[in-house]
Coordinates of C-alpha atoms and ligand atoms in Angstrom, one line a residue:
M135 CA 28.1 21.3 -26.4
S136 CA 24.6 20.9 -25.4
L137 CA 21.8 20.7 -22.8
V138 CA 20.5 17.2 -22.2
V139 CA 17.2 17.0 -20.2
V140 CA 15.9 13.8 -18.6
G141 CA 12.4 13.7 -17.2
S142 CA 8.9 12.2 -17.3
M143 CA 6.6 13.0 -20.2
A144 CA 3.1 12.3 -19.0
F145 CA -0.7 12.6 -19.0
D146 CA -1.9 14.6 -16.0
A147 CA -5.4 15.2 -14.5
I148 CA -5.5 18.2 -12.2
E149 CA -8.0 19.4 -9.7
T150 CA -7.9 22.8 -8.2
P151 CA -10.4 24.5 -5.9
F152 CA -11.4 26.5 -9.0
G153 CA -11.5 23.9 -11.8
K154 CA -10.6 20.5 -13.1
S155 CA -8.7 19.5 -16.1
D156 CA -9.3 16.5 -18.5
K157 CA -6.3 14.3 -19.1
I158 CA -3.8 16.9 -20.4
I159 CA -0.1 16.7 -21.4
G160 CA 2.3 17.1 -18.6
G161 CA 5.5 15.5 -17.2
A162 CA 8.6 17.1 -15.6
G163 CA 10.6 16.6 -18.8
T164 CA 7.9 18.2 -21.0
Y165 CA 7.7 21.3 -18.9
I166 CA 11.5 21.6 -18.6
A167 CA 11.9 21.2 -22.5
W168 CA 9.1 23.8 -23.2
C169 CA 10.9 26.3 -20.9
A170 CA 14.6 25.7 -21.6
S171 CA 14.0 25.7 -25.4
N172 CA 13.5 29.5 -25.0
F173 CA 17.2 29.8 -24.3
T174 CA 19.0 27.0 -25.9
P175 CA 18.5 23.8 -28.0
V176 CA 17.5 20.8 -25.9
K177 CA 18.3 17.1 -26.2
Q178 CA 15.5 15.2 -24.5
I179 CA 15.6 11.7 -22.8
S180 CA 12.3 10.1 -21.8
V181 CA 9.8 7.5 -22.7
V182 CA 6.1 7.6 -23.8
G183 CA 3.5 5.1 -24.8
G184 CA 1.7 4.7 -28.1
D185 CA -1.1 6.8 -26.7
F186 CA 1.1 9.9 -26.5
P187 CA 0.0 12.3 -29.4
Q188 CA 2.5 12.7 -32.3
T189 CA 1.4 16.3 -32.6
E190 CA 2.9 16.9 -29.1
L191 CA 6.2 15.4 -30.1
D192 CA 6.2 17.4 -33.4
A193 CA 5.5 20.6 -31.4
L194 CA 8.6 20.0 -29.3
T195 CA 10.7 19.2 -32.4
A196 CA 9.6 22.5 -33.9
R197 CA 11.0 24.2 -30.7
N198 CA 14.5 22.7 -31.3
V199 CA 14.0 19.9 -28.8
S200 CA 15.8 16.7 -30.2
L201 CA 13.7 13.6 -29.5
E202 CA 16.3 11.1 -30.5
G203 CA 16.6 10.0 -26.9
V204 CA 12.7 9.7 -26.4
Q205 CA 11.6 6.1 -26.6
V206 CA 8.1 5.4 -28.0
K207 CA 6.6 2.1 -26.7
K208 CA 3.9 1.6 -29.1
D209 CA 2.0 -1.1 -27.1
E210 CA 2.3 0.5 -23.7
K211 CA 0.7 3.4 -21.9
T212 CA 2.3 6.8 -21.0
F213 CA 3.0 7.6 -17.4
F214 CA -0.1 9.1 -15.7
W215 CA -0.3 11.4 -12.7
S216 CA -3.2 13.0 -11.0
G217 CA -3.2 15.6 -8.3
R218 CA -5.5 17.9 -6.2
Y219 CA -4.5 21.3 -4.9
H220 CA -5.6 22.7 -1.6
M221 CA -7.1 26.0 -1.1
D222 CA -3.7 27.7 -0.8
M223 CA -2.7 26.4 -4.3
N224 CA 0.7 25.7 -2.8
T225 CA 0.2 22.3 -1.4
R226 CA -1.4 19.3 -3.1
D227 CA -2.2 15.7 -2.7
T228 CA -1.2 13.1 -5.3
L229 CA -4.3 11.1 -6.2
D230 CA -2.8 8.6 -8.5
T231 CA 0.5 7.6 -10.0
Q232 CA 0.5 5.1 -12.7
L233 CA 4.1 4.5 -13.8
N234 CA 3.2 2.5 -17.0
V235 CA 6.1 2.9 -19.5
L236 CA 8.2 4.4 -16.7
A237 CA 8.2 1.3 -14.7
N238 CA 10.7 -0.5 -17.0
F239 CA 12.4 2.5 -18.6
D240 CA 16.0 1.7 -19.6
P241 CA 17.2 5.0 -21.0
V242 CA 19.7 4.9 -23.9
V243 CA 21.9 8.0 -24.4
P244 CA 22.3 8.5 -28.2
D245 CA 25.8 9.1 -29.5
S246 CA 24.7 12.6 -30.6
Y247 CA 24.1 13.5 -26.9
Q248 CA 27.6 12.7 -25.8
D249 CA 28.6 16.3 -26.2
C250 CA 26.4 17.1 -23.2
E251 CA 27.9 20.0 -21.1
F252 CA 24.8 20.7 -19.0
L253 CA 22.6 17.8 -17.7
M254 CA 19.2 18.5 -16.2
L255 CA 17.9 15.4 -14.4
G256 CA 14.2 16.2 -14.1
N257 CA 11.9 14.3 -11.8
L258 CA 12.1 10.6 -12.7
L259 CA 13.2 7.3 -11.2
P260 CA 16.6 8.0 -9.5
S261 CA 18.1 4.8 -11.1
V262 CA 17.1 6.2 -14.5
Q263 CA 18.7 9.5 -13.6
S264 CA 22.0 7.9 -12.5
S265 CA 22.0 5.6 -15.5
V266 CA 22.1 8.6 -17.8
I267 CA 25.1 10.1 -15.8
S268 CA 27.0 6.8 -16.1
Q269 CA 26.4 6.5 -19.8
L270 CA 28.0 9.9 -20.5
K271 CA 31.6 9.3 -21.5
T272 CA 32.7 12.8 -20.3
R273 CA 31.2 14.2 -17.2
P274 CA 29.1 17.3 -17.9
K275 CA 30.3 20.6 -16.7
L276 CA 27.1 20.8 -14.4
I277 CA 24.6 18.3 -13.4
V278 CA 21.4 19.6 -11.9
M279 CA 18.9 17.2 -10.3
D280 CA 15.2 17.6 -9.3
T281 CA 13.3 14.9 -7.4
M282 CA 10.2 14.5 -5.2
N283 CA 8.8 12.9 -2.1
F284 CA 7.5 10.0 -4.0
W285 CA 11.1 8.7 -4.7
M286 CA 12.0 9.3 -1.1
E287 CA 9.2 6.9 -0.1
V288 CA 9.8 4.1 -2.7
A289 CA 13.5 4.4 -3.7
M290 CA 15.5 6.1 -1.0
D291 CA 18.7 4.1 -1.5
D292 CA 18.8 4.8 -5.3
L293 CA 17.9 8.4 -4.6
R294 CA 20.9 9.0 -2.1
K295 CA 23.2 7.3 -4.6
T296 CA 22.1 9.7 -7.4
I297 CA 22.2 12.8 -5.2
S298 CA 25.8 11.9 -4.4
M299 CA 26.6 12.2 -8.1
V300 CA 25.2 15.7 -8.9
D301 CA 26.3 19.3 -8.4
V302 CA 23.0 21.0 -7.8
L303 CA 20.0 19.4 -6.0
M304 CA 16.6 21.1 -6.4
V305 CA 13.8 20.2 -4.0
N306 CA 10.8 22.0 -2.4
D307 CA 10.7 22.9 1.2
S308 CA 8.8 19.9 2.5
E309 CA 11.0 17.6 0.5
A310 CA 14.2 19.2 1.9
R311 CA 12.8 18.6 5.3
Q312 CA 11.9 15.0 4.6
L313 CA 15.3 14.3 3.0
S314 CA 17.4 15.8 5.8
G315 CA 15.1 15.1 8.8
D316 CA 15.4 18.8 9.8
Y317 CA 12.8 21.5 10.0
S318 CA 15.2 24.4 9.6
L319 CA 15.9 24.9 5.9
L320 CA 19.4 26.3 6.6
R321 CA 20.3 23.1 8.4
A322 CA 18.5 21.0 5.8
A323 CA 20.5 22.5 3.0
S324 CA 23.7 22.0 4.9
T325 CA 22.8 18.4 5.6
I326 CA 22.0 17.9 1.8
M327 CA 25.2 19.4 0.8
K328 CA 27.0 16.8 2.9
M329 CA 25.3 14.2 0.8
G330 CA 27.3 15.4 -2.3
P331 CA 25.8 18.4 -4.1
K332 CA 27.8 21.6 -3.8
Y333 CA 24.6 23.7 -4.4
V334 CA 21.1 23.2 -3.1
I335 CA 18.0 25.0 -4.3
I336 CA 15.0 24.9 -2.1
K337 CA 11.8 26.0 -3.8
K338 CA 9.0 27.5 -1.6
G339 CA 6.2 27.9 -4.1
E340 CA 4.6 31.3 -3.9
H341 CA 7.2 32.2 -1.4
G342 CA 10.1 32.1 -3.8
A343 CA 13.4 30.1 -3.8
L344 CA 16.6 29.8 -1.9
L345 CA 20.0 29.0 -3.3
F346 CA 22.6 27.6 -0.9
H347 CA 26.4 27.1 -1.6
G348 CA 28.7 26.6 1.4
K349 CA 27.8 29.4 3.8
Q350 CA 26.3 31.7 1.0
V351 CA 22.5 32.1 0.7
F352 CA 20.5 33.9 -2.0
F353 CA 16.8 34.4 -2.0
A354 CA 14.6 35.1 -5.0
P355 CA 10.9 35.9 -4.5
A356 CA 8.1 34.6 -6.6
L357 CA 6.2 37.2 -8.5
P358 CA 2.9 38.0 -6.7
L359 CA 0.1 37.1 -9.1
E360 CA -3.6 38.0 -9.0
E361 CA -4.6 34.6 -10.2
V362 CA -2.9 31.3 -10.0
F363 CA -4.7 28.8 -12.3
D364 CA -2.6 25.7 -12.0
P365 CA 0.7 25.3 -10.2
T366 CA 1.5 22.0 -11.9
G367 CA 4.8 22.1 -13.5
A368 CA 6.0 25.4 -11.9
G369 CA 8.9 23.5 -10.3
D370 CA 10.0 22.0 -13.6
T371 CA 9.6 25.2 -15.4
F372 CA 11.7 26.8 -12.8
A373 CA 14.3 24.2 -13.4
G374 CA 14.1 24.8 -17.2
G375 CA 14.7 28.5 -16.8
F376 CA 17.6 27.9 -14.4
I377 CA 19.4 25.4 -16.5
G378 CA 18.5 27.1 -19.7
H379 CA 20.1 30.3 -18.6
L380 CA 23.2 28.5 -17.4
A381 CA 23.6 26.5 -20.6
R382 CA 23.1 29.6 -22.8
T383 CA 25.7 31.7 -20.9
K384 CA 28.0 28.7 -20.1
D385 CA 28.8 30.3 -16.8
I386 CA 28.3 28.3 -13.7
S387 CA 29.5 30.8 -11.1
F388 CA 27.3 31.5 -8.0
E389 CA 26.6 35.0 -9.3
N390 CA 25.2 33.7 -12.6
M391 CA 23.2 31.0 -10.8
K392 CA 21.5 33.9 -9.0
T393 CA 20.3 35.2 -12.3
G394 CA 19.3 31.7 -13.2
I395 CA 17.1 31.6 -10.2
I396 CA 15.4 34.9 -11.0
L397 CA 14.7 33.7 -14.6
G398 CA 13.5 30.4 -13.3
S399 CA 11.0 32.2 -11.0
A400 CA 10.0 34.5 -14.0
M401 CA 9.3 31.4 -16.2
A402 CA 7.4 29.6 -13.4
S403 CA 5.1 32.7 -13.1
F404 CA 4.0 32.2 -16.7
C405 CA 3.5 28.4 -16.1
V406 CA 0.9 28.8 -13.4
E407 CA -1.3 31.3 -15.3
K408 CA -3.1 28.5 -17.3
F409 CA -3.6 24.7 -17.1
G410 CA -0.8 22.5 -18.1
T411 CA 1.8 23.7 -20.6
E412 CA -0.7 26.0 -22.4
R413 CA 0.9 29.4 -21.2
L414 CA 4.4 28.2 -21.9
R415 CA 3.5 27.6 -25.5
Q416 CA 2.3 31.2 -26.0
I417 CA 5.1 33.3 -24.6
N418 CA 8.0 34.9 -26.6
K419 CA 11.2 36.7 -25.8
A420 CA 9.5 40.0 -25.4
D421 CA 7.1 38.5 -22.8
I422 CA 10.1 37.0 -20.9
D423 CA 12.0 40.3 -21.0
A424 CA 9.0 42.2 -19.7
R425 CA 8.5 39.8 -16.8
M426 CA 12.1 39.9 -15.9
N427 CA 11.7 43.7 -15.6
E428 CA 8.8 43.2 -13.3
F429 CA 11.1 41.1 -11.1
V430 CA 13.8 43.8 -11.1
Q431 CA 11.1 46.3 -9.9
L432 CA 9.9 44.0 -7.3
V433 CA 13.3 43.5 -5.6
N434 CA 15.1 46.7 -6.4
F435 CA 15.6 49.2 -3.5
D436 CA 18.1 51.8 -2.4
I437 CA 19.0 51.8 1.3
S438 CA 21.3 54.1 3.2
L439 CA 22.4 52.9 6.7
V440 CA 23.3 55.6 9.1
Ligands
AMP585 P1 5.8 19.9 -10.5 O1 4.4 20.6 -10.3 O2 6.8 20.9 -10.9 O3 6.2 19.2 -9.2 O4 5.7 18.9 -11.5 C1 4.5 18.2 -11.9 C2 4.8 17.2 -13.0 O5 5.6 16.1 -12.5 C3 3.5 16.6 -13.6 O6 3.3 17.0 -14.9 C4 3.7 15.1 -13.5 O7 3.3 14.4 -14.6 C5 5.1 14.9 -13.1 N1 5.2 13.8 -12.0 C6 4.4 13.7 -10.9 N2 4.9 12.6 -10.2 C7 6.0 12.1 -10.9 C8 6.9 11.1 -10.6 N3 6.7 10.3 -9.5 N4 7.9 10.8 -11.5 C9 8.1 11.6 -12.5 N5 7.2 12.7 -12.8 C10 6.2 12.9 -12.0

């Protein structure tokens, strides 16, 4: 029984109105692993080049992240992404995407990963995501998928095929609109559910996240923060908190997904406090519990209707 995570492991270069990073460690799979490993062991599937620091791989191993499914292509370069945030820190432009090792990535699911009960398909080529699903001999109890506008532009057919294979699709608001062709997020979620997933999560950055299932809708706010340093990886960290909670509790009910969304939001609020994965590396259980309490205070109110 385990959580398998698929996603990019990368070098990122980030510009915000308040600062600029050098080439730092990033990638959707990296953020998910750092976050989910707070709750449950992780079996990682990804690919890196010979330039990816061994110390980074060792740090993940020390967190109970198995790297048997991470290919190291010694003579090639790691995936590189660069982005610039606008003044609102909610929207960004991609400046550069160099697929490098990702371009020909052919994932191989190790035998030791075949006990996968929870599968988190982090942002990556949709054909790689579906290949992992196909290689699993027993379908996981829950398959959650994240994606982004980039794949809608370059691989829409593969993307639709992969979406039809999963239980939960996670996208941000602009991606939900692009995928469905509808401005209303309610209608967008309903259109996406017709593509296959029984659940849709729409992330709205600093405005929280919505969970849809049939006619049910749940909303979780994002924690208002005085300072947002770098939003990169917040979506992936959110995904790591969500799937980490479900995998730890082994409960895939709508009610438990609500808690997963709150925990995902709490974890994402740590991620944005420093550049890259820095803040995620520092936090412990006490920090997470304290932040969950802040969330409870934020949304808890008594009301009597007369
Ligand atoms: P997020 O801010 O949660 O959307 O995730 C940002 C992370 O996604 C960065 O660390 C990037 O390395 C990674 N990323 C950006 N573009 C892609 C892409 N096309 N495929 C896979 N990962 C990507």
